[in-house]
Coordinates of C-alpha atoms in Angstrom, one line a residue:
X19 CA 17.8 7.8 22.4
X20 CA 14.9 5.4 22.4
X21 CA 14.1 6.3 18.8
X22 CA 17.7 5.9 17.8
X23 CA 17.9 2.5 19.5
X24 CA 14.6 1.5 17.8
X25 CA 15.9 2.4 14.4
X26 CA 19.2 0.6 15.2
X27 CA 17.5 -2.6 16.4
X28 CA 15.0 -2.9 13.6
X29 CA 17.6 -1.8 11.1
X30 CA 20.0 -4.6 12.0
X31 CA 17.3 -7.3 12.1
X32 CA 15.8 -6.3 8.8
X33 CA 19.2 -5.7 7.1
X34 CA 20.4 -9.2 7.9
X35 CA 17.2 -10.7 6.7
X36 CA 17.2 -8.9 3.4
X37 CA 20.9 -9.4 3.0
X38 CA 20.3 -13.2 3.1
X39 CA 17.8 -12.9 0.2
X40 CA 20.1 -10.5 -1.6
X41 CA 23.2 -12.6 -1.3
X42 CA 21.6 -15.8 -2.6
X43 CA 19.8 -14.0 -5.4
X44 CA 23.1 -12.7 -6.5
X45 CA 24.7 -16.1 -6.3
X46 CA 21.9 -17.5 -8.4
X47 CA 22.4 -14.9 -11.0
X48 CA 19.0 -13.2 -10.4
X49 CA 18.7 -9.6 -11.5
X50 CA 18.2 -7.5 -8.4
X51 CA 16.7 -4.0 -9.0
X52 CA 17.0 -2.7 -5.4
X53 CA 18.2 -3.5 -2.0
X54 CA 16.3 -1.3 0.5
X55 CA 16.3 -0.7 4.2
X56 CA 13.1 0.9 5.4
X57 CA 9.8 1.5 3.7
X58 CA 8.2 4.6 2.1
X59 CA 9.8 7.6 0.4
X60 CA 13.4 7.2 -0.7
X61 CA 15.9 9.2 1.4
X62 CA 19.2 8.1 -0.1
X63 CA 20.4 5.8 -2.9
X64 CA 23.7 4.6 -4.2
X65 CA 24.8 2.5 -7.2
X66 CA 28.1 0.6 -7.5
X67 CA 30.1 0.4 -10.6
X68 CA 29.3 -2.7 -12.7
X69 CA 26.3 -3.5 -10.5
X70 CA 22.7 -3.1 -11.6
X71 CA 21.4 -2.9 -8.0
X72 CA 20.3 0.3 -6.4
X73 CA 21.0 0.4 -2.7
X74 CA 18.6 2.7 -0.8
X75 CA 17.5 3.9 2.6
X76 CA 13.8 4.8 3.0
X77 CA 11.9 7.0 5.4
X78 CA 10.2 4.4 7.7
X79 CA 12.8 2.1 9.4
X80 CA 10.2 -0.7 10.1
X81 CA 10.9 -3.0 7.2
X82 CA 12.9 -3.4 4.0
X83 CA 13.0 -5.4 0.9
X84 CA 15.0 -6.9 -2.0
X85 CA 13.3 -6.3 -5.4
X86 CA 14.2 -9.1 -7.8
X87 CA 13.3 -9.7 -11.5
X88 CA 10.6 -12.4 -11.8
X89 CA 8.7 -11.7 -8.6
X90 CA 6.0 -9.7 -10.3
X91 CA 3.2 -10.8 -12.7
X92 CA 4.3 -8.5 -15.5
X93 CA 7.5 -9.6 -17.1
X94 CA 10.3 -7.0 -17.5
X95 CA 11.2 -7.6 -21.2
X96 CA 14.5 -5.6 -20.7
X97 CA 15.8 -8.3 -18.3
X98 CA 17.2 -11.5 -20.0
X99 CA 15.0 -14.5 -19.3
X100 CA 17.9 -16.4 -17.7
X101 CA 18.2 -13.6 -15.0
X102 CA 14.6 -13.8 -13.9
X103 CA 13.7 -15.8 -10.8
X104 CA 11.3 -18.1 -12.6
X105 CA 14.1 -19.4 -14.8
X106 CA 16.2 -20.6 -11.9
X107 CA 16.4 -24.1 -10.6
X108 CA 14.1 -25.2 -7.8
X109 CA 17.1 -25.3 -5.4
X110 CA 18.2 -21.8 -6.3
X111 CA 14.7 -20.4 -5.7
X112 CA 14.4 -22.3 -2.4
X113 CA 17.8 -21.0 -1.1
X114 CA 17.0 -17.4 -2.2
X115 CA 13.7 -17.5 -0.3
X116 CA 14.8 -19.3 2.8
X117 CA 18.1 -17.4 3.2
X118 CA 16.5 -14.5 5.0
X119 CA 15.1 -16.8 7.6
X120 CA 18.4 -18.6 8.1
X121 CA 20.3 -15.4 8.4
X122 CA 17.9 -14.2 11.1
X123 CA 18.5 -17.4 13.1
X124 CA 22.3 -17.2 12.6
X125 CA 22.3 -13.5 13.7
X126 CA 20.4 -14.6 16.9
X127 CA 23.0 -17.3 17.7
X128 CA 25.8 -14.8 17.2
X129 CA 24.1 -12.2 19.4
X130 CA 23.3 -14.6 22.2
X131 CA 26.9 -15.9 22.1
X132 CA 28.2 -12.4 22.5
X133 CA 25.8 -11.4 25.2
X134 CA 26.6 -14.7 27.2
X135 CA 30.3 -14.1 26.7
X136 CA 30.1 -10.6 28.2
X137 CA 27.3 -11.0 30.8
X138 CA 27.3 -14.7 31.4
X139 CA 25.0 -17.4 30.2
X140 CA 21.7 -17.7 32.2
X141 CA 20.1 -21.0 33.0
X142 CA 17.7 -22.1 30.3
X143 CA 15.7 -24.5 32.6
X144 CA 13.1 -23.4 35.2
X145 CA 14.7 -23.6 38.6
X146 CA 13.2 -22.0 41.8
X147 CA 15.5 -19.3 43.2
X148 CA 13.4 -18.1 46.2
X149 CA 10.1 -18.7 47.9
X150 CA 8.7 -15.6 49.6
X151 CA 7.0 -15.5 53.0
X152 CA 3.4 -14.5 53.1
X153 CA 2.4 -16.5 50.0
X154 CA 0.8 -19.9 49.8
X155 CA 3.9 -21.1 48.0
X156 CA 5.9 -20.6 51.2
X157 CA 3.5 -22.9 53.0
X158 CA 3.8 -25.6 50.3
X159 CA 6.7 -27.9 49.8
X160 CA 8.2 -25.7 47.0
X161 CA 11.8 -25.2 47.8
X162 CA 14.8 -23.2 46.5
X163 CA 16.6 -25.3 43.9
X164 CA 13.6 -27.2 42.8
X165 CA 13.3 -27.8 39.0
X166 CA 9.9 -27.5 37.4
X167 CA 9.3 -30.3 35.0
X168 CA 5.5 -30.1 34.4
X169 CA 2.8 -27.5 34.5
X170 CA -0.7 -28.9 35.0
X171 CA 0.5 -32.2 33.6
X172 CA 2.2 -30.6 30.6
X173 CA 5.9 -31.5 30.3
X174 CA 8.1 -28.4 30.4
X175 CA 11.2 -28.5 28.2
X176 CA 12.8 -25.1 29.0
X177 CA 12.5 -21.9 30.8
X178 CA 10.9 -20.2 27.8
X179 CA 8.4 -23.1 27.5
X180 CA 7.6 -22.7 31.2
X181 CA 7.0 -18.9 30.8
X182 CA 4.4 -19.5 28.0
X183 CA 2.6 -22.2 30.0
X184 CA 2.7 -19.9 33.1
X185 CA 1.4 -16.9 31.1
X186 CA -1.7 -18.7 29.8
X187 CA -2.6 -19.7 33.3
X188 CA -1.8 -16.4 35.0
X189 CA -4.4 -15.7 37.8
X190 CA -5.4 -19.4 38.0
X191 CA -4.6 -22.2 40.4
X192 CA -1.6 -24.0 39.0
X193 CA -0.1 -27.4 39.7
X194 CA 3.7 -27.8 39.2
X195 CA 5.5 -31.1 39.2
X196 CA 9.0 -30.4 40.6
X197 CA 12.2 -32.4 41.2
X198 CA 13.7 -31.7 44.6
X199 CA 17.4 -31.6 45.2
X200 CA 17.3 -35.1 46.6
X201 CA 15.8 -36.4 43.3
X202 CA 12.3 -37.0 44.5
X203 CA 9.3 -35.7 42.5
X204 CA 6.3 -33.9 43.9
X205 CA 3.1 -32.2 42.6
X206 CA 2.6 -28.8 44.2
X207 CA -0.5 -26.7 43.7
X208 CA -0.2 -22.9 44.0
X209 CA -3.0 -20.3 44.2
X210 CA -2.2 -16.7 43.3
X211 CA -2.6 -13.7 45.6
X212 CA -4.1 -10.7 43.8
X213 CA -2.5 -7.3 44.7
X214 CA -2.6 -3.8 43.4
X215 CA 0.8 -2.5 42.2
X216 CA 1.1 0.9 40.6
X217 CA -2.7 1.1 40.3
X218 CA -2.8 -2.2 38.4
X219 CA -4.1 -5.6 39.6
X220 CA -1.4 -8.2 39.5
X221 CA -1.3 -11.9 40.5
X222 CA 1.6 -13.1 42.6
X223 CA 2.5 -16.7 43.4
X224 CA 5.4 -15.9 45.7
X225 CA 8.4 -17.5 44.0
X226 CA 11.1 -16.4 41.7
X227 CA 13.1 -18.2 39.1
X228 CA 16.9 -18.9 39.2
X229 CA 18.9 -16.6 36.9
X230 CA 22.3 -18.0 37.8
X231 CA 24.9 -17.3 35.1
X232 CA 27.7 -19.5 33.8
X233 CA 30.8 -17.9 32.3
X234 CA 33.2 -19.1 29.6
X235 CA 33.3 -19.7 25.8
X236 CA 31.8 -23.2 26.1
X237 CA 28.9 -22.0 28.3
X238 CA 28.2 -19.0 25.9
X239 CA 28.4 -21.3 22.8
X240 CA 25.9 -23.8 24.4
X241 CA 23.6 -21.0 25.5
X242 CA 23.5 -19.4 22.1
X243 CA 22.2 -22.5 20.3
X244 CA 19.9 -23.6 23.2
X245 CA 18.3 -20.1 23.6
X246 CA 17.6 -19.8 19.9
X247 CA 16.0 -23.3 19.9
X248 CA 13.9 -22.6 23.0
X249 CA 12.7 -19.3 21.6
X250 CA 11.6 -21.0 18.4
X251 CA 9.8 -23.6 20.4
X252 CA 8.2 -20.9 22.5
X253 CA 6.9 -19.2 19.4
X254 CA 5.4 -22.4 18.1
X255 CA 3.5 -22.7 21.3
X256 CA 2.3 -19.1 21.1
X257 CA 0.9 -19.6 17.6
X258 CA -0.9 -22.8 18.8
X259 CA -2.3 -21.0 21.8
X260 CA -3.4 -18.0 19.6
X261 CA -5.2 -20.5 17.3
X262 CA -6.9 -22.4 20.2
X263 CA -7.8 -19.1 22.0
X264 CA -5.7 -19.7 25.1
X265 CA -3.8 -16.5 24.3
X266 CA -5.3 -13.3 22.8
X267 CA -4.0 -10.8 20.2
X268 CA -3.3 -8.5 23.2
X269 CA -0.3 -10.8 23.9
X270 CA 1.3 -9.6 20.7
X271 CA 3.2 -6.3 20.1
X272 CA 3.5 -4.1 17.0
X273 CA 5.9 -1.3 16.2
X274 CA 4.7 0.9 19.1
X275 CA 5.0 -2.1 21.6
X276 CA 8.5 -2.9 20.3
X277 CA 9.4 0.8 20.6
X278 CA 8.4 0.7 24.3
X279 CA 10.3 -2.6 24.8
X280 CA 13.4 -1.0 23.2
X281 CA 13.1 1.9 25.6
X282 CA 12.8 -0.3 28.7
X283 CA 15.8 -2.4 27.5
X284 CA 17.9 0.6 27.0
X285 CA 17.2 1.7 30.6
X286 CA 18.6 -1.6 31.8
X287 CA 21.8 -1.2 29.8
X288 CA 23.0 -1.4 26.2
X289 CA 23.7 -5.1 26.5
X290 CA 20.0 -5.6 26.9
X291 CA 19.5 -3.7 23.6
X292 CA 21.9 -6.1 21.9
X293 CA 20.0 -9.1 23.4
X294 CA 16.8 -7.6 22.1
X295 CA 18.3 -7.7 18.5
X296 CA 18.8 -11.5 18.9
X297 CA 15.3 -11.9 20.4
X298 CA 13.6 -10.0 17.6
X299 CA 15.7 -11.7 15.0
X300 CA 14.4 -15.1 16.1
X301 CA 10.8 -13.6 15.9
X302 CA 11.3 -12.2 12.4
X303 CA 12.9 -15.5 11.2
X304 CA 10.1 -17.6 12.7
X305 CA 7.2 -15.4 11.5
X306 CA 8.6 -15.5 7.9
X307 CA 8.8 -19.3 8.2
X308 CA 5.0 -19.6 8.6
X309 CA 3.2 -20.7 5.5
X310 CA 1.2 -17.5 5.2
X311 CA 0.8 -15.5 2.0
X312 CA 3.0 -12.4 1.8
X313 CA 5.6 -14.1 4.1
X314 CA 8.6 -16.1 2.9
X315 CA 6.9 -19.2 4.3
X316 CA 4.0 -18.5 1.9
X317 CA 6.4 -18.4 -1.1
X318 CA 8.1 -21.6 0.2
X319 CA 4.6 -23.3 0.3
X320 CA 4.1 -22.5 -3.3
X321 CA 7.5 -23.7 -4.1
X322 CA 6.8 -27.1 -2.5
X323 CA 3.5 -27.3 -4.3
X324 CA 5.5 -26.8 -7.5
X325 CA 7.9 -29.6 -6.5
X326 CA 5.0 -32.0 -5.8
X327 CA 3.0 -31.2 -8.9
X328 CA 5.9 -30.8 -11.2
X329 CA 4.8 -27.4 -12.5
X330 CA 4.8 -23.9 -11.1
X331 CA 1.6 -22.2 -10.1
X332 CA 0.6 -19.4 -12.5
X333 CA 2.3 -16.1 -11.3
X334 CA -1.1 -14.3 -11.6
X335 CA -2.7 -16.7 -9.1
X336 CA 0.3 -16.7 -6.7
X337 CA 0.6 -12.9 -6.7
X338 CA -3.1 -12.4 -6.1
X339 CA -3.0 -14.7 -3.1
X340 CA 0.1 -12.9 -1.8
X341 CA -1.7 -9.5 -2.3
X342 CA -4.7 -10.7 -0.3
X343 CA -2.4 -12.0 2.4
X344 CA -0.6 -8.7 2.5
X345 CA -4.0 -6.8 3.0
X346 CA -5.0 -9.2 5.8
X347 CA -1.5 -8.8 7.4
X348 CA -2.0 -5.0 7.3
X349 CA -5.4 -5.3 9.0
X350 CA -3.8 -7.5 11.7
X351 CA -1.0 -4.9 12.1
X352 CA -3.6 -2.2 12.6
X353 CA -5.4 -4.2 15.3
X354 CA -2.1 -5.0 17.1
X355 CA -1.0 -1.4 16.9
X356 CA -4.4 -0.2 18.3
X357 CA -3.8 -2.6 21.2
X358 CA -0.3 -1.2 21.7
X359 CA -1.9 2.3 21.9
X360 CA -4.5 1.2 24.4
X361 CA -1.7 -0.3 26.6
X362 CA 0.4 2.8 26.2
X363 CA -2.3 5.2 27.5
X364 CA -4.2 2.6 29.5

């Protein structure tokens, strides 16, 4: 069942992303060779009447692609020039590239709305739910209902923001600035207690966060947009902390890590699997927005260079840069997958 859920989750996220590219390529009149879900050997294909595109499903359900005329260095002379991507206007090329990212964000908003409508909309700000006895936090002035607004002097904008700031300081003494129920502000310093749980050393601070849920269409609507925005902000912080060394590559998960997360989510109920689709959809959309070769963001970068200089970069140069970026991406994926395996059998 975990494998089926894994295929389902990645299939939905990738399908929506590629469908965004496909839809706007078709609208722009770009010749589309193939719309594929999955990578590797072809398992099944289908052609519609009066449609040049081959629709296929491939063996490995961890990706997918839309193959369009004009993306490669070598020109296909059988395709009319006006149906190649290079011949389209700047706006048409921009919309075709960015559509996959936008569709991922839209999918996340829809998923979070549905989840919140069914299960309720959790709070998106960090409020203290309980303070446990036997921990330094219980002896401090930290109280139930306090809102955390700063971590070590850094302003906290949301619960997802707080979780990142908390994660990079896990195991260290942390100072929170909180707003009490009476409106007063106070700085509270907490030291962790190291314990062994299931043969693993963990750091506990002795407080839990409020997960109170609101119900109704308005609450679900607000949560859907707020959650998507806070997750995007969270990922911006993660990238910055990876660059500055505050977070390591061990914090990232590859296919094996995602497989395990899918399994754990399924144990907690199918609604959690649906939520995971939204979460991963934001991830895929954000990662593709980064100006890195081989990602959509890399193609957008070249497109903006074209807009500034007034002429496109030579396809040979662009494709070489994307090829190098893809190789580096595969090396990174191997490293992340190796870390997943170590965690799995650790």
